[in-house]
Coordinates of C-alpha atoms in Angstrom, one line a residue:
M265 CA 100.4 71.4 26.7
R266 CA 96.9 72.3 25.8
S267 CA 93.9 69.9 26.0
L268 CA 90.9 70.2 23.8
A269 CA 87.5 70.4 25.5
L270 CA 84.1 70.5 24.1
A271 CA 82.6 73.9 24.9
S272 CA 78.8 73.9 25.1
I273 CA 77.6 77.4 25.2
V274 CA 74.2 77.9 26.6
T275 CA 73.6 81.5 25.9
A276 CA 73.7 83.3 22.6
A277 CA 76.1 85.8 23.9
I278 CA 79.3 84.1 22.9
P279 CA 80.3 81.5 20.2
T280 CA 81.5 78.0 20.7
V281 CA 85.2 77.9 21.6
L282 CA 87.9 75.4 22.5
V283 CA 88.8 75.6 26.2
A284 CA 92.5 75.9 26.7
A285 CA 93.7 73.7 29.5
D286 CA 96.1 75.0 32.1
P287 CA 96.6 78.5 30.9
A288 CA 99.9 80.1 31.6
P289 CA 99.4 83.9 31.8
E290 CA 102.3 86.2 32.1
P291 CA 103.0 87.4 35.7
P292 CA 101.5 90.8 36.5
A293 CA 103.7 93.7 36.0
D294 CA 105.7 94.8 39.1
S295 CA 104.8 98.4 39.7
S296 CA 108.2 98.9 41.4
S297 CA 109.8 98.7 37.9
V298 CA 107.8 101.6 36.5
A299 CA 109.8 104.8 36.4
P300 CA 108.3 107.6 38.5
V301 CA 106.5 110.5 36.7
T302 CA 108.2 113.9 37.2
S303 CA 106.2 117.0 37.5
P304 CA 107.4 120.4 36.1
D305 CA 108.9 121.3 39.5
S306 CA 110.9 118.1 39.4
A307 CA 109.0 116.6 42.4
A308 CA 108.7 112.8 42.0
V309 CA 105.1 111.6 41.9
A310 CA 104.4 107.9 42.8
P311 CA 102.8 106.0 39.9
A312 CA 99.2 104.9 40.3
A313 CA 98.8 101.3 41.3
P314 CA 97.9 99.1 38.4
P315 CA 94.3 97.9 38.3
F316 CA 93.6 94.7 40.2
E317 CA 93.0 91.6 38.2
P318 CA 92.4 88.3 40.0
D319 CA 95.2 85.8 39.2
P320 CA 93.7 83.0 37.0
T321 CA 95.9 80.5 38.8
V322 CA 93.6 80.9 41.9
W323 CA 90.7 79.4 40.0
E324 CA 92.9 76.6 38.6
L325 CA 94.1 75.6 42.0
S326 CA 90.7 75.9 43.6
T327 CA 89.4 73.4 41.1
F328 CA 92.4 71.2 41.4
R329 CA 93.6 71.9 37.9
L330 CA 90.3 70.7 36.4
S331 CA 91.3 72.2 33.0
R332 CA 93.9 69.4 32.6
S333 CA 91.0 66.9 32.2
A334 CA 89.9 65.1 29.1
D335 CA 86.4 65.6 27.6
L336 CA 85.6 68.6 29.8
E337 CA 82.5 70.6 28.9
L338 CA 82.2 74.3 29.5
V339 CA 78.8 76.0 29.8
S340 CA 79.4 79.8 29.9
F341 CA 76.9 82.5 30.8
G342 CA 77.4 85.7 28.8
E343 CA 80.6 87.5 28.2
L344 CA 83.3 88.5 30.6
D345 CA 82.5 92.2 30.3
D346 CA 78.7 91.5 30.4
P347 CA 78.1 88.3 32.3
M348 CA 74.4 87.8 31.5
E349 CA 72.6 84.7 32.6
P350 CA 70.6 82.8 29.9
I351 CA 67.5 84.8 29.2
G352 CA 64.3 82.8 29.9
T353 CA 66.1 80.3 32.0
L354 CA 64.5 79.9 35.4
S355 CA 66.7 77.5 37.2
M356 CA 69.8 75.4 37.0
A357 CA 67.8 72.4 35.8
D358 CA 66.9 74.3 32.6
V359 CA 70.7 74.5 31.9
L360 CA 71.8 71.0 32.9
R361 CA 69.1 69.1 31.1
L362 CA 70.5 70.3 27.7
S363 CA 74.0 68.8 28.3
P364 CA 74.7 65.2 27.1
E365 CA 74.5 62.4 29.7
V366 CA 73.0 64.7 32.4
R367 CA 69.5 64.0 33.7
T368 CA 67.7 66.4 36.0
R369 CA 65.0 65.5 38.4
E370 CA 62.5 68.3 38.2
L371 CA 60.3 67.7 41.1
S372 CA 58.2 71.0 41.3
Q373 CA 56.8 73.7 39.1
G374 CA 59.4 76.2 40.1
P375 CA 63.1 75.8 41.0
T376 CA 62.4 74.6 44.5
V377 CA 63.8 71.0 44.7
E378 CA 66.3 70.0 42.0
T379 CA 68.9 67.2 41.9
F380 CA 70.6 65.7 38.9
E381 CA 72.7 62.6 37.9
L382 CA 75.4 61.9 35.4
R383 CA 75.3 58.8 33.3
G384 CA 72.7 57.0 35.3
G385 CA 74.9 56.7 38.5
G386 CA 72.3 58.3 40.7
S387 CA 72.0 61.8 42.1
G388 CA 73.8 61.0 45.3
R389 CA 77.0 60.1 43.3
S390 CA 77.2 63.3 41.2
A391 CA 78.9 66.2 43.0
F392 CA 77.9 69.9 42.7
L393 CA 80.8 72.1 43.7
W394 CA 80.6 75.7 44.8
P395 CA 83.4 76.9 44.5
G396 CA 85.7 73.9 44.7
R397 CA 83.7 72.2 47.5
S398 CA 80.6 70.1 47.4
L399 CA 77.3 71.6 48.3
T400 CA 76.0 68.3 49.5
V401 CA 75.6 68.0 53.2
P402 CA 75.8 64.6 54.9
G403 CA 72.4 63.2 55.8
T404 CA 70.6 64.9 52.9
S405 CA 69.5 63.7 49.5
G406 CA 71.5 66.2 47.4
P407 CA 73.0 67.7 45.5
H408 CA 70.3 70.3 45.5
T409 CA 71.1 72.7 42.6
H410 CA 68.2 75.0 43.4
E411 CA 70.3 76.3 46.4
V412 CA 72.5 78.2 43.9
M413 CA 70.8 81.1 42.2
L414 CA 71.4 81.7 38.5
S415 CA 72.5 85.3 39.1
E416 CA 75.5 83.9 41.1
V417 CA 76.8 81.7 38.3
S418 CA 79.4 82.7 35.7
E419 CA 80.1 79.3 34.1
L420 CA 79.7 75.5 34.7
R421 CA 82.3 72.9 34.0
I422 CA 81.0 69.3 33.6
L423 CA 83.2 66.3 34.0
R424 CA 81.6 62.9 33.2
G425 CA 82.8 59.6 34.4
G426 CA 84.3 59.0 37.9
A427 CA 85.6 62.3 39.3
A428 CA 86.1 61.0 42.9
A429 CA 89.9 61.1 42.4
L430 CA 89.6 64.9 42.2
Y431 CA 86.8 65.7 44.6
G432 CA 86.1 62.8 46.8
P433 CA 83.5 60.0 47.2
G434 CA 80.6 62.3 46.4
A435 CA 81.8 62.6 42.8
A436 CA 81.9 58.9 41.9
S437 CA 79.7 59.4 38.8
G438 CA 81.0 62.9 37.8
V439 CA 80.9 66.5 38.8
V440 CA 79.4 69.9 37.9
V441 CA 81.7 72.7 39.0
V442 CA 80.2 76.2 39.4
R443 CA 82.3 79.3 38.9
P444 CA 80.9 82.2 40.9
R445 CA 80.1 85.4 39.0
E446 CA 82.3 88.3 39.8
L447 CA 82.0 91.3 37.6
S448 CA 84.8 93.5 36.5
P449 CA 86.5 95.1 39.5
D450 CA 87.3 98.3 37.8
Q451 CA 83.7 99.4 37.1
L452 CA 80.5 99.8 39.0
H453 CA 77.9 97.5 37.6
S454 CA 74.4 97.0 38.8
R455 CA 71.6 94.9 37.4
A456 CA 68.0 94.5 38.5
M457 CA 65.8 91.6 37.3
G458 CA 62.1 90.9 37.5
E459 CA 60.2 87.9 36.2
E460 CA 56.6 86.8 36.6
G461 CA 54.9 83.6 35.5
V462 CA 51.4 82.2 35.4
D463 CA 52.4 79.8 38.2
D464 CA 53.0 82.9 40.3
Y465 CA 56.7 82.6 39.8
Q466 CA 58.4 85.9 40.8
R467 CA 62.0 86.7 40.9
G468 CA 64.2 89.7 41.5
A469 CA 68.0 90.1 41.7
F470 CA 70.5 92.9 42.2
Q471 CA 74.3 92.9 41.8
V472 CA 77.0 95.5 42.2
A473 CA 80.8 95.4 41.9
S474 CA 83.3 98.1 42.7
R475 CA 87.0 98.6 43.2
I476 CA 87.9 99.2 46.8
G477 CA 91.4 99.8 48.0
P478 CA 93.9 97.2 46.5
G479 CA 91.1 94.9 45.4
A480 CA 87.4 94.7 44.5
V481 CA 84.1 93.9 46.2
F482 CA 81.2 92.1 44.6
L483 CA 77.7 91.9 46.2
T484 CA 74.6 90.0 44.9
T485 CA 71.2 89.3 46.3
E486 CA 68.2 87.4 44.8
S487 CA 64.7 86.4 45.9
R488 CA 62.2 84.2 44.2
R489 CA 58.7 83.0 45.0
T490 CA 56.6 80.4 43.3
D491 CA 53.6 78.1 43.7
G492 CA 54.7 74.9 45.5
F493 CA 54.4 71.4 44.2
Y494 CA 51.4 70.8 46.5
A495 CA 48.2 72.8 45.8
G496 CA 47.8 76.0 47.7
T497 CA 51.4 76.2 48.9
K498 CA 54.1 78.8 48.2
E499 CA 57.8 78.4 48.3
V500 CA 60.3 81.1 48.8
D501 CA 64.1 81.3 48.5
R502 CA 66.4 84.2 49.3
Q503 CA 70.2 84.6 48.9
F504 CA 72.8 87.2 49.7
S505 CA 76.6 87.0 49.2
G506 CA 79.5 89.3 49.3
V507 CA 83.2 88.8 48.5
W508 CA 86.3 91.0 48.6
R509 CA 89.3 89.9 46.6
G510 CA 92.5 91.8 46.3
R511 CA 96.3 92.2 46.9
L512 CA 97.8 91.6 50.3
P513 CA 101.4 92.3 51.6
F514 CA 104.3 90.2 50.6
A515 CA 103.0 89.3 47.1
F516 CA 100.0 87.5 48.5
E517 CA 96.4 87.6 47.0
G518 CA 93.5 86.9 49.2
S519 CA 89.7 86.9 49.5
F520 CA 87.0 87.1 52.2
G521 CA 83.5 86.1 51.4
Y522 CA 80.2 85.5 53.1
R523 CA 77.1 83.8 51.6
L524 CA 73.6 83.3 53.1
F525 CA 70.8 81.1 51.6
K526 CA 67.3 80.8 53.1
G527 CA 64.8 78.5 51.7
D528 CA 61.1 77.8 52.6
G529 CA 59.9 74.6 50.8
R530 CA 57.2 72.1 51.3
T531 CA 57.0 68.4 52.0
G532 CA 54.2 65.8 52.3
F533 CA 52.3 63.4 50.0
F534 CA 49.3 65.3 48.7
D535 CA 47.4 64.9 52.0
P536 CA 46.8 68.4 53.3
A537 CA 47.2 67.1 56.9
T538 CA 50.8 66.0 56.2
I539 CA 52.1 68.9 54.1
G540 CA 54.6 70.9 56.1
H541 CA 57.5 73.3 55.8
V542 CA 61.1 72.4 54.9
L543 CA 63.0 75.4 56.2
T544 CA 66.7 75.8 55.2
Y545 CA 69.0 78.4 56.7
R546 CA 72.6 78.1 55.4
D547 CA 75.4 80.6 55.8
E548 CA 79.1 80.2 55.1
I549 CA 82.3 82.2 55.5
H550 CA 85.1 81.5 53.0
V551 CA 88.7 82.9 53.2
S552 CA 91.5 82.2 50.8
L553 CA 95.2 83.0 50.6
F554 CA 97.2 82.6 47.4
R555 CA 100.8 83.2 46.5
R556 CA 102.3 82.7 43.0
T557 CA 105.6 80.9 43.0
R558 CA 106.6 81.2 39.3
N559 CA 104.8 81.5 36.0
D560 CA 101.4 80.0 36.5
R561 CA 102.4 78.0 39.6
G562 CA 101.3 78.7 43.1
A563 CA 99.9 77.6 46.4
L564 CA 96.3 78.2 47.6
L565 CA 94.9 77.9 51.1
E566 CA 91.1 77.9 51.6
V567 CA 89.4 77.9 54.9
G568 CA 85.6 77.9 55.5
L569 CA 82.9 77.6 58.1
L570 CA 79.5 76.2 57.1
R571 CA 76.4 76.5 59.3
E572 CA 73.1 75.0 58.3
D573 CA 69.8 74.6 60.1
L574 CA 67.1 72.3 58.6
E575 CA 63.6 72.1 60.0
N576 CA 61.3 69.5 58.5
E577 CA 57.6 69.5 59.4
D578 CA 56.6 66.1 58.1
G579 CA 53.9 65.1 60.6
T580 CA 56.4 65.9 63.4
T581 CA 59.0 68.6 63.5
Q582 CA 62.5 67.4 62.8
T583 CA 65.4 69.9 63.3
R584 CA 69.0 69.3 62.3
D585 CA 71.7 71.7 63.3
I586 CA 74.8 71.3 61.1
R587 CA 78.3 72.9 61.6
S588 CA 81.4 72.2 59.6
P589 CA 84.7 74.0 59.6
R590 CA 87.1 72.9 56.7
A591 CA 90.5 73.7 55.3
E592 CA 92.0 72.8 51.9
L593 CA 95.6 73.3 50.7
T594 CA 96.4 73.0 47.0
F595 CA 99.8 73.6 45.6
D596 CA 102.0 73.0 42.5
L597 CA 105.0 70.9 42.9
P598 CA 108.2 71.2 40.9
D599 CA 108.2 69.5 37.5
L600 CA 109.8 66.0 37.4
A601 CA 110.8 64.4 34.1
G602 CA 108.7 66.9 32.2
I603 CA 105.6 66.0 34.3
R604 CA 103.5 68.8 36.0
W605 CA 102.5 67.9 39.5
T606 CA 99.8 69.4 41.8
A607 CA 98.9 68.1 45.3
R608 CA 95.9 68.7 47.6
A609 CA 95.1 68.1 51.2
E610 CA 91.6 68.5 52.8
L611 CA 90.3 68.3 56.3
A612 CA 86.7 68.9 57.5
Q613 CA 84.8 68.3 60.7
W614 CA 81.1 67.7 60.7
R615 CA 78.7 68.0 63.7
I616 CA 75.1 67.2 63.1
D617 CA 72.7 67.7 66.0
H618 CA 69.2 66.1 65.8
Q619 CA 67.6 68.4 68.3
E620 CA 64.2 66.7 68.7
V621 CA 65.9 63.6 70.0
G622 CA 69.0 65.1 71.5
D623 CA 71.3 63.1 69.3
R624 CA 74.7 64.3 68.0
D625 CA 76.7 62.8 65.1
Q626 CA 80.3 64.2 65.0
F627 CA 83.0 63.0 62.7
M628 CA 86.0 64.0 60.6
R629 CA 86.6 63.7 56.9
W630 CA 90.0 64.0 55.3
G631 CA 91.5 63.6 51.9
G632 CA 94.8 63.8 50.0
A633 CA 95.4 63.7 46.3
V634 CA 98.2 64.1 43.7
R635 CA 97.5 65.1 40.1
A636 CA 100.1 64.7 37.3
T637 CA 100.0 65.8 33.7
C638 CA 102.5 64.5 31.1
P639 CA 102.6 66.1 27.7
L640 CA 103.2 63.6 24.9
G641 CA 104.7 65.9 22.2
S642 CA 102.7 68.9 21.1
R643 CA 99.4 67.1 20.3
A644 CA 98.7 64.8 23.2
F645 CA 98.7 64.6 27.0
V646 CA 97.9 62.1 29.8
T647 CA 96.7 63.1 33.2
G648 CA 96.7 60.8 36.2
T649 CA 95.1 61.4 39.6
V650 CA 95.1 59.3 42.8
R651 CA 93.4 60.2 46.0
T652 CA 92.7 58.6 49.4
D653 CA 89.8 59.6 51.6
G654 CA 89.0 58.8 55.2
Q655 CA 85.9 59.0 57.4
D656 CA 86.0 57.6 61.0
Q657 CA 87.8 54.3 60.5
D658 CA 86.8 53.9 56.9
T659 CA 89.2 54.7 54.0
A660 CA 88.6 54.9 50.2
L661 CA 91.0 54.9 47.3
Q662 CA 90.2 56.8 44.2
A663 CA 92.0 56.9 40.8
R664 CA 91.4 58.5 37.4
L665 CA 93.5 58.2 34.2
E666 CA 92.6 60.3 31.2
G667 CA 94.2 61.6 28.0
E668 CA 93.6 63.3 24.6
W669 CA 95.4 63.1 21.3
A670 CA 94.8 65.8 18.7
L671 CA 95.1 64.9 15.0
G672 CA 94.4 68.1 13.1
R673 CA 90.6 68.6 13.3
L674 CA 90.1 65.2 15.1
A675 CA 90.7 64.6 18.8
L676 CA 90.6 61.3 20.5
F677 CA 90.0 61.0 24.2
G678 CA 89.8 58.3 26.8
V679 CA 89.1 58.1 30.5
A680 CA 89.3 55.2 33.1
S681 CA 88.4 55.7 36.7
R682 CA 87.8 53.9 40.0
G683 CA 85.9 55.5 42.9
E684 CA 84.5 54.5 46.2
H685 CA 81.3 56.1 47.6
Y686 CA 80.4 56.0 51.3
P687 CA 76.9 55.1 52.2
D688 CA 74.8 57.6 54.2
R689 CA 75.7 57.5 57.9
G690 CA 73.3 55.3 59.7
A691 CA 72.5 53.3 56.6
E692 CA 72.0 49.5 56.8
G693 CA 75.3 47.7 56.3
S694 CA 78.7 49.2 56.0
E695 CA 79.6 48.2 52.4
T696 CA 81.2 51.0 50.4
E697 CA 80.0 51.4 46.8
T698 CA 82.7 50.9 44.2
H699 CA 82.5 52.5 40.8
D700 CA 84.6 51.4 37.9
S701 CA 84.0 53.3 34.7
A702 CA 85.6 53.9 31.3
T703 CA 85.0 56.3 28.4
L704 CA 86.3 56.3 24.8
G705 CA 85.4 58.9 22.3
L706 CA 86.3 61.4 19.5
R707 CA 85.7 65.0 18.7
L708 CA 85.7 66.5 15.2
R709 CA 85.8 70.2 14.4
V710 CA 84.9 71.4 11.0
A711 CA 83.9 75.1 11.3
P712 CA 81.3 76.0 12.3
L713 CA 80.5 72.5 13.6
V714 CA 81.9 70.5 16.5
A715 CA 80.8 66.9 16.7
R716 CA 81.3 64.5 19.6
V717 CA 80.9 60.7 19.8
A718 CA 81.5 58.8 23.0
A719 CA 80.9 55.3 24.4
F720 CA 80.9 54.6 28.2
G721 CA 80.4 51.9 30.7
T722 CA 80.2 51.7 34.5
R723 CA 80.0 48.8 37.0
I724 CA 78.8 49.7 40.5
G725 CA 79.4 47.3 43.4
D726 CA 77.0 47.3 46.3
L727 CA 74.7 49.9 44.9
R728 CA 72.5 51.7 47.4
P729 CA 68.9 52.6 46.7
G730 CA 68.1 56.1 45.4
P731 CA 66.0 58.6 47.3
E732 CA 62.3 58.6 46.8
F733 CA 60.2 61.6 46.2
D734 CA 59.5 62.5 49.8
A735 CA 63.1 62.0 50.8
V736 CA 64.2 64.6 48.1
Q737 CA 61.5 67.0 49.1
A738 CA 62.4 66.7 52.8
R739 CA 66.2 66.4 52.2
Q740 CA 66.3 63.2 54.1
P741 CA 69.1 60.6 53.8
V742 CA 68.7 57.2 52.2
L743 CA 69.3 54.5 54.8
G744 CA 68.5 51.3 52.9
A745 CA 70.9 48.4 52.5
P746 CA 72.6 47.7 49.1
V747 CA 70.3 46.4 46.4
G748 CA 72.9 44.6 44.4
D749 CA 75.6 45.2 41.8
A750 CA 74.7 47.3 38.7
E751 CA 76.0 47.8 35.2
I752 CA 75.5 50.8 33.0
T753 CA 76.6 51.0 29.3
G754 CA 75.8 53.5 26.7
G755 CA 76.8 55.9 23.9
T756 CA 76.3 59.5 22.9
V757 CA 76.3 61.3 19.5
G758 CA 76.1 65.1 19.6
F759 CA 77.1 68.3 17.8
E760 CA 77.0 72.0 18.3
T761 CA 77.8 75.0 16.1
E762 CA 79.3 78.4 16.3
R763 CA 77.1 81.2 15.0
F764 CA 76.7 81.0 11.3
A765 CA 74.6 82.5 8.5
V766 CA 73.1 80.6 5.6
P767 CA 74.3 81.8 2.2
G768 CA 71.5 83.3 0.2
V769 CA 69.3 84.1 3.2
R770 CA 71.8 86.1 5.3
F771 CA 69.1 88.7 5.9
L772 CA 67.4 86.3 8.3
G773 CA 70.3 86.6 10.7
S774 CA 72.6 84.1 12.4
F775 CA 71.9 80.6 13.6
L776 CA 73.3 78.5 16.5
L777 CA 72.4 74.8 16.9
R778 CA 73.2 72.0 19.2
S779 CA 71.8 68.5 19.9
S780 CA 72.7 65.2 21.4
F781 CA 71.3 61.7 21.5
T782 CA 72.2 59.1 24.2
Q783 CA 71.3 55.4 24.3
M784 CA 71.9 53.8 27.7
A785 CA 71.2 50.4 29.3
T786 CA 71.1 49.9 33.0
E787 CA 70.7 46.7 34.9
N788 CA 70.8 45.4 38.5
V789 CA 73.1 42.4 37.9
D790 CA 71.6 40.5 40.8
T791 CA 68.0 40.7 39.8
G792 CA 68.2 41.4 36.0
D793 CA 65.9 44.4 36.4
P794 CA 66.6 47.9 34.9
L795 CA 67.5 50.6 37.4
P796 CA 64.4 52.7 38.1
G797 CA 64.0 56.2 36.6
R798 CA 67.0 56.0 34.2
P799 CA 65.8 56.5 30.6
E800 CA 67.1 54.3 27.8
R801 CA 66.9 57.1 25.3
T802 CA 67.6 60.8 25.9
W803 CA 67.4 63.4 23.2
T804 CA 68.2 67.1 23.8
G805 CA 68.4 70.0 21.5
E806 CA 68.6 73.8 21.3
G807 CA 68.5 76.2 18.4
L808 CA 68.2 79.9 18.0
L809 CA 68.0 82.6 15.3
E810 CA 68.9 86.1 16.0
R811 CA 69.2 89.4 14.2
R812 CA 70.2 92.9 15.0
F813 CA 68.4 96.0 13.8
F814 CA 69.0 99.8 13.8
K815 CA 72.8 99.6 13.7
G816 CA 72.9 97.0 16.4
E817 CA 70.7 98.9 18.9
L818 CA 67.9 96.3 18.9
L819 CA 68.5 92.5 19.1
A820 CA 65.7 90.1 18.4
R821 CA 66.1 86.3 19.0
V822 CA 63.9 83.2 19.0
R823 CA 65.1 80.1 20.8
G824 CA 63.7 76.6 21.0
R825 CA 64.7 73.9 23.5
L826 CA 63.8 70.2 23.6
T827 CA 64.5 67.4 26.1
H828 CA 63.1 63.9 25.7
Y829 CA 63.4 60.9 28.1
G830 CA 62.2 57.6 26.8
D831 CA 61.7 54.0 28.1
R832 CA 61.8 54.4 31.9
V833 CA 60.5 52.1 34.6
D834 CA 59.6 52.9 38.2
A835 CA 60.7 51.1 41.3
E836 CA 58.2 48.3 40.7
G837 CA 59.6 47.7 37.2
L838 CA 56.5 49.1 35.5
A839 CA 56.8 51.2 32.3
V840 CA 56.5 55.0 32.7
R841 CA 55.2 57.4 30.1
D842 CA 57.9 59.1 28.0
V843 CA 58.6 62.7 28.7
W844 CA 58.8 65.6 26.2
L845 CA 59.9 68.9 27.6
T846 CA 59.8 71.8 25.1
D847 CA 60.4 75.6 25.5
V848 CA 59.9 78.4 23.1
I849 CA 61.5 81.7 24.1
L850 CA 61.2 85.1 22.4
E851 CA 64.0 87.4 23.5
G852 CA 65.1 90.9 22.8
E853 CA 67.6 93.5 23.9
I854 CA 67.3 97.3 23.6
G855 CA 70.3 99.2 25.1
D856 CA 70.7 98.0 28.6
A857 CA 67.4 96.3 28.9
A858 CA 66.7 92.6 28.0
F859 CA 63.4 91.0 28.0
F860 CA 61.8 87.6 27.2
Y861 CA 58.6 85.7 26.9
R862 CA 58.8 81.9 27.5
I863 CA 56.3 79.1 26.9
H864 CA 57.1 75.8 28.6
D865 CA 55.1 72.7 27.8
L866 CA 54.5 69.6 29.8
L867 CA 55.1 69.9 33.6
E868 CA 56.4 66.4 34.0
R869 CA 57.9 65.3 37.3
M870 CA 60.9 63.2 36.5
D871 CA 61.6 61.5 39.8
E872 CA 64.5 59.1 39.9
V873 CA 62.7 56.3 41.7
E874 CA 59.0 57.2 41.3
P875 CA 58.9 58.8 37.9
G876 CA 55.1 58.4 37.5
F877 CA 54.1 62.0 38.5
F878 CA 52.6 63.7 35.5
F879 CA 51.0 67.1 35.3
P880 CA 50.3 68.1 31.7
G881 CA 49.8 71.7 30.6
F882 CA 51.6 74.9 29.7
S883 CA 53.4 77.5 31.7
R884 CA 54.2 81.0 30.5
Y885 CA 56.8 83.3 31.9
L886 CA 57.9 86.8 31.1
G887 CA 60.7 88.9 32.4
I888 CA 62.8 92.0 31.9
T889 CA 66.4 92.8 33.0
W890 CA 68.2 96.1 33.3
R891 CA 71.9 96.5 33.4
F892 CA 73.6 99.7 34.4
F893 CA 77.3 100.4 33.8
G894 CA 79.2 103.1 35.5

């Protein structure tokens, strides 16, 4: 059974498509069945091994069959044979703020501290997965999307509403899943990028992929440097990663990867005497082992080791040394009564040492989930997921029920979920947040247009306070007691198009448009006050016009982006100035070179709790990218 999912394409490289859920590719050909080639002297010559192609079931299992979800949004960067990141896009926040019901917290001029939230639930309740596991570390104010470089990303999948049944307590409001970029294993690709901005934003990246033995290796490195949020400061991030993926004996497929991220940020509150470094050193080893059972079924074992060191100079030096080994086993079960079943078991150990006080916090987290999809004829499906999580002596029960029904060009979808979110360790009180949410909507496709309308509501029990500005900058936990119960209701209307030309003026080139408008009401039920930072009105839009010249050798494109947040209040209940974020980007491609010039208006700081920071003005960025294929 196939589910329809709204595909929001950020780049101009590919058109809008419908995402097919749960693909069932044919098994790879068995080379043993190929007849040997005979030379003229009749000596048998062994056939060449077929080129390695990663089994798509590995990604399906790693994301716990995410493609079987309803109302799943896909944001894809480039094409498979040329995975180009969005030109003129400086960070993950530039991408996320254009998606419906996603609000970013842009806290600095460059991509130095970024978190986001889905549907007003708060940034601590929206998970950011890489790949298949949360990037949020206990005791921090994440998820911090700036810790993933754009050159590492192939696509994003956004699931709104409670996703804790799939990915645990951190996804109580939804999830953004990152698919790492891995170039074609049968070619040697390399790409160098350089960008420079008036805020002294500099960025360079290099990637290479090559076939090695029975598999392929992919390496990427990126460095960026920008002016910090505080005057006279610089912030620097560096990343390196490498992964080998290939065939193993006994029909297994496996991978071995290593990733290193080093960040040098700043913290303080505008007083030069208190401004200090926030140093992040994170490295991780990831190993996977997969075996196909039949058709698109299989079992996947993933093992990882995370090490992270945080040093925060906020008046005094605070050092946290974090270690976490983990293991996940995801496997398909036999069909029962026409229902497709998948199960997952997770186990992770966390050890957090606060070196300045000699304190150690060590604990285990475990989770187990079952996911079932039932086709209802050829046009509808229902997927149910249940999960239980444990931490110390605390347990949480998560559930999600979703479905879609296609009626020709019209598709109806609905989601109901319940999730429980653990408070930060050491927080006041032990109450666990509860999230009950529901979504009902429809999608209409009339080429070249896809329109989406959705209504949603969430009730949060024992809501914890959100992190303030300094806590986000310093990646500190939020240790406050519950502030009361909360209710969030809203609706979204949006559309996007495939590329199209306007009759009568086709000489202008092709257009691509998308826009959405969200109206949302939030309230602390106990006090009657709106939740701080959440906008009542959000409007996003993007449009482009492109044309090729000289038999396709030259591509010219102009792109405009808009994000508007209206009717917000701060933590004191005072009104905050509305935000208008606009970009104009001039882009071009000549052969293997791509270049851009970007004008960004209004450097507004959209903090979740203290949204009053306002720095008007323009920023200008320019950059060029080279791609070499061999």
